[in-house]
CSV table of C-alpha atoms and ligand atoms in Angstrom, one decimal:
chain,number,residue,atom,x,y,z
L,6,MET,CA,48.8,-171.3,-42.8
L,7,VAL,CA,46.7,-170.9,-45.9
L,8,ASN,CA,48.4,-173.7,-47.9
L,9,GLY,CA,49.2,-177.4,-47.6
L,10,GLU,CA,52.7,-178.5,-46.9
L,11,SER,CA,55.3,-177.7,-49.5
L,12,ILE,CA,58.5,-179.5,-50.5
L,13,ILE,CA,61.9,-177.9,-51.3
L,14,LEU,CA,64.3,-179.3,-53.9
L,15,PHE,CA,67.7,-177.9,-52.8
L,16,GLY,CA,71.2,-178.0,-54.3
L,17,PRO,CA,73.8,-176.1,-56.2
L,18,PRO,CA,73.3,-174.8,-59.7
L,19,GLY,CA,73.4,-177.7,-62.1
L,20,ALA,CA,72.8,-180.3,-59.4
L,21,GLY,CA,69.9,-181.8,-61.3
L,22,LYS,CA,66.9,-180.1,-59.6
L,23,GLY,CA,65.1,-179.3,-62.9
L,24,THR,CA,65.8,-182.8,-64.2
L,25,GLN,CA,64.4,-184.5,-61.1
L,26,SER,CA,61.5,-182.1,-60.3
L,27,GLY,CA,59.0,-183.7,-62.7
L,28,LEU,CA,59.4,-187.1,-60.9
L,29,ILE,CA,58.8,-185.5,-57.4
L,30,SER,CA,55.9,-183.5,-58.7
L,31,THR,CA,54.3,-186.7,-60.1
L,32,ILE,CA,54.8,-188.7,-56.9
L,33,THR,CA,53.6,-185.9,-54.6
L,34,GLY,CA,51.0,-184.2,-56.8
L,35,LYS,CA,52.6,-180.8,-55.9
L,36,PRO,CA,53.1,-178.4,-58.8
L,37,GLN,CA,56.7,-177.5,-59.5
L,38,VAL,CA,57.8,-173.9,-59.1
L,39,SER,CA,61.2,-172.8,-60.3
L,40,THR,CA,62.1,-169.2,-59.5
L,41,GLY,CA,64.8,-169.4,-62.2
L,42,ASP,CA,62.1,-170.3,-64.8
L,43,MET,CA,59.9,-167.5,-63.5
L,44,LEU,CA,62.7,-165.0,-63.8
L,45,ARG,CA,63.7,-166.1,-67.3
L,46,GLU,CA,60.0,-165.7,-68.3
L,47,ALA,CA,60.0,-162.2,-66.9
L,48,VAL,CA,63.2,-161.5,-68.8
L,49,SER,CA,61.7,-162.8,-72.1
L,50,ASP,CA,58.5,-160.8,-71.5
L,51,ASN,CA,60.6,-157.6,-71.1
L,52,SER,CA,58.8,-156.9,-67.9
L,53,GLU,CA,60.1,-154.4,-65.3
L,54,VAL,CA,61.0,-157.3,-62.9
L,55,GLY,CA,62.7,-159.1,-65.8
L,56,GLY,CA,64.8,-156.0,-66.6
L,57,GLU,CA,66.0,-155.7,-63.1
L,58,ALA,CA,66.6,-159.4,-62.6
L,59,LYS,CA,68.7,-159.9,-65.7
L,60,SER,CA,71.6,-157.8,-64.5
L,61,TYR,CA,72.0,-160.0,-61.5
L,62,MET,CA,71.4,-163.3,-63.4
L,63,ASP,CA,74.0,-162.5,-66.1
L,64,LYS,CA,76.7,-161.9,-63.4
L,65,GLY,CA,75.8,-165.1,-61.5
L,66,LEU,CA,74.5,-163.1,-58.5
L,67,LEU,CA,71.2,-163.6,-56.6
L,68,VAL,CA,68.2,-161.5,-57.5
L,69,PRO,CA,67.1,-159.4,-54.5
L,70,ASP,CA,65.0,-161.2,-52.0
L,71,LYS,CA,62.2,-158.6,-52.3
L,72,ILE,CA,61.6,-159.4,-56.0
L,73,ILE,CA,61.7,-163.2,-55.3
L,74,MET,CA,59.2,-163.0,-52.5
L,75,GLU,CA,56.8,-161.0,-54.6
L,76,LEU,CA,56.9,-163.7,-57.3
L,77,ILE,CA,56.4,-166.5,-54.6
L,78,LYS,CA,53.5,-164.7,-52.9
L,79,ILE,CA,51.7,-164.4,-56.3
L,80,ARG,CA,52.4,-168.0,-57.1
L,81,LEU,CA,51.1,-169.3,-53.6
L,82,SER,CA,47.9,-167.4,-54.1
L,83,LYS,CA,46.9,-169.4,-57.1
L,84,ASP,CA,44.3,-172.2,-56.8
L,85,ASP,CA,46.6,-175.1,-57.5
L,86,ALA,CA,48.9,-174.1,-54.7
L,87,LYS,CA,46.5,-175.0,-51.9
L,88,ASN,CA,48.0,-178.4,-51.3
L,89,GLY,CA,51.5,-177.1,-51.3
L,90,LEU,CA,54.1,-176.6,-54.0
L,91,LEU,CA,57.4,-178.2,-55.0
L,92,PHE,CA,60.0,-175.4,-54.9
L,93,ASP,CA,63.0,-175.8,-57.2
L,94,GLY,CA,65.8,-173.3,-56.7
L,95,PHE,CA,64.0,-171.5,-53.9
L,96,PRO,CA,64.7,-170.4,-51.2
L,97,ARG,CA,68.3,-169.4,-51.8
L,98,THR,CA,69.0,-167.2,-48.8
L,99,ILE,CA,68.1,-167.3,-45.1
L,100,PRO,CA,65.8,-164.3,-45.3
L,101,GLN,CA,63.9,-166.0,-48.2
L,102,ALA,CA,63.5,-169.2,-46.0
L,103,MET,CA,62.3,-167.1,-43.1
L,104,ALA,CA,59.8,-165.2,-45.3
L,105,LEU,CA,58.5,-168.6,-46.7
L,106,GLU,CA,57.8,-169.8,-43.2
L,107,LYS,CA,55.2,-167.1,-42.9
L,108,LEU,CA,53.5,-168.2,-46.1
L,109,THR,CA,53.5,-172.0,-46.1
L,110,SER,CA,54.7,-174.9,-44.1
L,111,VAL,CA,57.6,-177.0,-45.4
L,112,SER,CA,57.5,-180.8,-44.7
L,113,MET,CA,60.6,-181.9,-46.5
L,114,VAL,CA,63.8,-180.5,-48.0
L,115,VAL,CA,65.4,-182.9,-50.5
L,116,SER,CA,69.0,-181.8,-51.0
L,117,LEU,CA,71.0,-183.0,-54.0
L,118,VAL,CA,74.7,-183.2,-53.1
L,119,VAL,CA,77.1,-182.8,-56.0
L,120,GLN,CA,80.7,-181.7,-56.0
L,121,ASP,CA,81.8,-178.5,-57.8
L,122,ASP,CA,83.9,-180.1,-60.6
L,123,GLU,CA,81.0,-182.2,-61.6
L,124,ILE,CA,78.7,-179.1,-61.6
L,125,VAL,CA,81.0,-177.3,-64.0
L,126,SER,CA,80.7,-180.1,-66.6
L,127,ARG,CA,77.0,-180.5,-66.1
L,128,ILE,CA,76.3,-176.8,-66.7
L,129,ALA,CA,78.7,-176.4,-69.6
L,130,GLY,CA,76.8,-179.2,-71.5
L,131,ARG,CA,73.3,-178.1,-70.5
L,132,ARG,CA,70.9,-177.5,-73.4
L,133,THR,CA,67.2,-176.7,-73.2
L,134,ASP,CA,64.4,-177.4,-75.7
L,135,PRO,CA,62.5,-174.0,-76.0
L,136,GLU,CA,59.4,-175.9,-77.3
L,137,THR,CA,58.9,-178.4,-74.5
L,138,GLY,CA,61.2,-177.0,-71.7
L,139,GLU,CA,62.9,-180.4,-71.5
L,140,ILE,CA,66.5,-180.2,-70.2
L,141,TYR,CA,69.2,-182.1,-72.1
L,142,HIS,CA,73.0,-182.5,-71.8
L,143,VAL,CA,75.3,-182.9,-74.8
L,144,GLU,CA,76.9,-186.0,-73.2
L,145,TYR,CA,74.9,-187.2,-70.3
L,146,LYS,CA,71.4,-186.8,-71.8
L,147,PRO,CA,71.6,-186.2,-75.5
L,148,ALA,CA,68.5,-184.9,-77.2
L,149,PRO,CA,67.0,-186.8,-80.2
L,150,GLN,CA,68.9,-186.0,-83.4
L,151,ASP,CA,65.9,-184.3,-85.1
L,152,ILE,CA,65.4,-181.6,-82.4
L,153,ARG,CA,69.1,-180.8,-81.8
L,154,SER,CA,69.2,-177.7,-84.0
L,155,ARG,CA,66.5,-176.0,-82.0
L,156,LEU,CA,68.1,-176.5,-78.6
L,157,LEU,CA,69.4,-173.4,-76.6
L,158,GLN,CA,72.2,-172.8,-74.2
L,159,ARG,CA,71.3,-170.4,-71.4
L,160,ASP,CA,72.9,-167.0,-71.4
L,161,ASP,CA,74.3,-167.5,-67.9
L,162,ASP,CA,75.8,-171.0,-68.6
L,163,THR,CA,79.2,-169.6,-69.4
L,164,GLU,CA,82.3,-170.8,-67.5
L,165,ASP,CA,82.8,-167.4,-65.8
L,166,THR,CA,79.2,-167.1,-64.7
L,167,VAL,CA,79.2,-170.7,-63.4
L,168,ARG,CA,82.2,-170.0,-61.1
L,169,ASN,CA,80.4,-166.9,-59.7
L,170,ARG,CA,77.2,-168.9,-59.3
L,171,LEU,CA,79.0,-171.6,-57.4
L,172,SER,CA,80.7,-169.1,-55.1
L,173,THR,CA,77.3,-167.4,-54.5
L,174,PHE,CA,75.9,-170.8,-53.7
L,175,HIS,CA,78.6,-171.5,-51.1
L,176,LYS,CA,78.3,-168.1,-49.5
L,177,GLN,CA,74.6,-167.4,-49.5
L,178,THR,CA,72.7,-170.6,-50.2
L,179,ALA,CA,74.6,-173.5,-48.6
L,180,PRO,CA,73.9,-172.2,-45.0
L,181,LEU,CA,70.3,-173.2,-45.6
L,182,SER,CA,71.3,-176.8,-45.2
L,183,ASP,CA,72.0,-176.2,-41.5
L,184,PHE,CA,68.8,-174.1,-41.2
L,185,TYR,CA,66.7,-177.0,-42.4
L,186,ARG,CA,68.8,-179.7,-40.7
L,187,ASP,CA,68.1,-178.0,-37.4
L,188,LYS,CA,64.4,-178.2,-38.1
L,189,GLY,CA,64.8,-182.0,-38.7
L,190,ILE,CA,63.5,-181.9,-42.3
L,191,LEU,CA,66.7,-182.0,-44.4
L,192,ILE,CA,67.2,-185.2,-46.5
L,193,GLU,CA,70.5,-185.4,-48.3
L,194,VAL,CA,70.6,-187.4,-51.5
L,195,ASP,CA,73.8,-188.4,-53.4
L,196,GLY,CA,73.3,-186.5,-56.7
L,197,SER,CA,76.5,-187.7,-58.3
L,198,GLY,CA,75.3,-190.9,-60.0
L,199,ASP,CA,73.6,-190.9,-63.4
L,200,ILE,CA,70.1,-189.5,-63.8
L,201,GLU,CA,68.3,-192.8,-63.3
L,202,GLN,CA,70.3,-193.6,-60.2
L,203,VAL,CA,69.5,-190.3,-58.6
L,204,SER,CA,65.8,-190.7,-59.6
L,205,SER,CA,65.6,-194.1,-57.8
L,206,SER,CA,67.2,-192.7,-54.7
L,207,ILE,CA,64.7,-189.8,-54.6
L,208,GLU,CA,61.8,-192.0,-55.3
L,209,ALA,CA,62.7,-194.3,-52.4
L,210,ILE,CA,63.3,-191.5,-50.0
L,211,ILE,CA,60.1,-189.7,-50.8
L,212,LYS,CA,58.0,-192.9,-50.5
L,213,ARG,CA,59.7,-193.7,-47.2
L,214,ASN,CA,59.1,-190.2,-45.8
L,215,SER,CA,55.5,-189.9,-47.0
L,216,LEU,CA,54.6,-193.2,-45.3
L,217,GLY,CA,56.1,-191.8,-42.1
U,23,ADP,P1,70.5,-172.9,-61.6
U,23,ADP,O1,69.8,-174.0,-60.9
U,23,ADP,O2,71.4,-173.4,-62.7
U,23,ADP,O3,71.3,-172.1,-60.6
U,23,ADP,P2,68.2,-171.2,-61.8
U,23,ADP,O4,67.4,-171.3,-63.0
U,23,ADP,O5,67.7,-171.8,-60.6
U,23,ADP,O6,69.6,-171.9,-62.2
U,23,ADP,O7,68.6,-169.7,-61.5
U,23,ADP,C1,69.2,-168.9,-62.5
U,23,ADP,C2,69.5,-167.5,-61.8
U,23,ADP,O8,68.2,-166.9,-61.4
U,23,ADP,C3,70.3,-167.5,-60.6
U,23,ADP,O9,71.7,-167.6,-60.9
U,23,ADP,C4,69.9,-166.3,-59.9
U,23,ADP,O10,70.5,-165.1,-60.5
U,23,ADP,C5,68.4,-166.2,-60.2
U,23,ADP,N1,67.6,-166.9,-59.1
U,23,ADP,C6,66.8,-168.0,-59.3
U,23,ADP,N2,66.2,-168.3,-58.2
U,23,ADP,C7,66.6,-167.4,-57.3
U,23,ADP,C8,66.3,-167.2,-55.9
U,23,ADP,N3,65.4,-168.0,-55.2
U,23,ADP,N4,66.8,-166.1,-55.3
U,23,ADP,C9,67.6,-165.2,-56.0
U,23,ADP,N5,68.0,-165.4,-57.2
U,23,ADP,C10,67.4,-166.4,-57.9
U,24,ADP,P1,69.6,-177.5,-61.9
U,24,ADP,O1,68.1,-177.4,-62.1
U,24,ADP,O2,69.9,-178.0,-60.5
U,24,ADP,O3,70.3,-176.3,-62.2
U,24,ADP,P2,69.6,-179.3,-64.2
U,24,ADP,O4,68.5,-180.3,-63.9
U,24,ADP,O5,69.2,-178.3,-65.2
U,24,ADP,O6,70.2,-178.7,-62.9
U,24,ADP,O7,70.8,-180.2,-64.7
U,24,ADP,C1,72.0,-179.5,-65.1
U,24,ADP,C2,72.6,-180.3,-66.3
U,24,ADP,O8,73.1,-181.6,-65.9
U,24,ADP,C3,71.6,-180.7,-67.4
U,24,ADP,O9,72.2,-180.6,-68.7
U,24,ADP,C4,71.2,-182.1,-67.1
U,24,ADP,O10,70.8,-182.8,-68.3
U,24,ADP,C5,72.4,-182.7,-66.5
U,24,ADP,N1,72.1,-183.7,-65.4
U,24,ADP,C6,71.2,-183.6,-64.5
U,24,ADP,N2,71.3,-184.7,-63.6
U,24,ADP,C7,72.4,-185.3,-64.0
U,24,ADP,C8,73.0,-186.6,-63.6
U,24,ADP,N3,72.6,-187.2,-62.5
U,24,ADP,N4,74.2,-187.0,-64.2
U,24,ADP,C9,74.6,-186.3,-65.3
U,24,ADP,N5,74.0,-185.2,-65.8
U,24,ADP,C10,72.9,-184.7,-65.2
């Protein structure tokens, strides 16, 4: 292994991974890596990878494993990855998880558990600040009045795409829970409370597990 131990933040689309990743990153000192953010950056740069990825993202389908693993290999080779990374939204398939095992060891998988109907309302109200990357929600986490006009809604946050993303999650990604449970490193967290409640649960769990 060339890298320190990594952590995975796991859960369905809209579970609150991006919202909670800053906290985990601060506690553990591991830089956050979101494959969704990397792909959106590739799309906005009009790169070849971005062009290919967009057709899958718009339909709510997973981008092919080969593309994702190329991005992850490059990210893991950077200097700040040597003590491990915090993966958000990766891995999403068993082949990705198996490929990751060859690149870094994973010490903990924090799985945010949220029911589908709650997911739909979270995603429908999600807004992002393009200047800071901060994630807001029209109802659950309203942005300050003075920046509301610059907030964006993601292209794939439409009702149809959300349903496809949820079905993709149940078919291709949910089996990863068993994969990591069998390894004894899966920690499930109730993600259905408000943002602060989920943060306190995560904080308690990480501290308990880091202290062994
Ligand atoms: P969300 O957490 O709301 O699902 P993400 O930003 O994690 O959103 O992902 C957006 C889209 O990017 C996904 O629907 C999928 O098309 C693609 N994507 C992100 N990460 C992966 C991955 N690890 N494997 C395959 N596709 C991915
Ligand atoms: P993910 O990264 O898993 O796709 P996000 O962190 O982007 O999810 O959260 C999806 C939406 O739900 C955002 O609008 C966010 O503000 C909101 N949200 C996140 N956590 C909660 C929570 N515990 N309760 C209510 N809304 C939440």
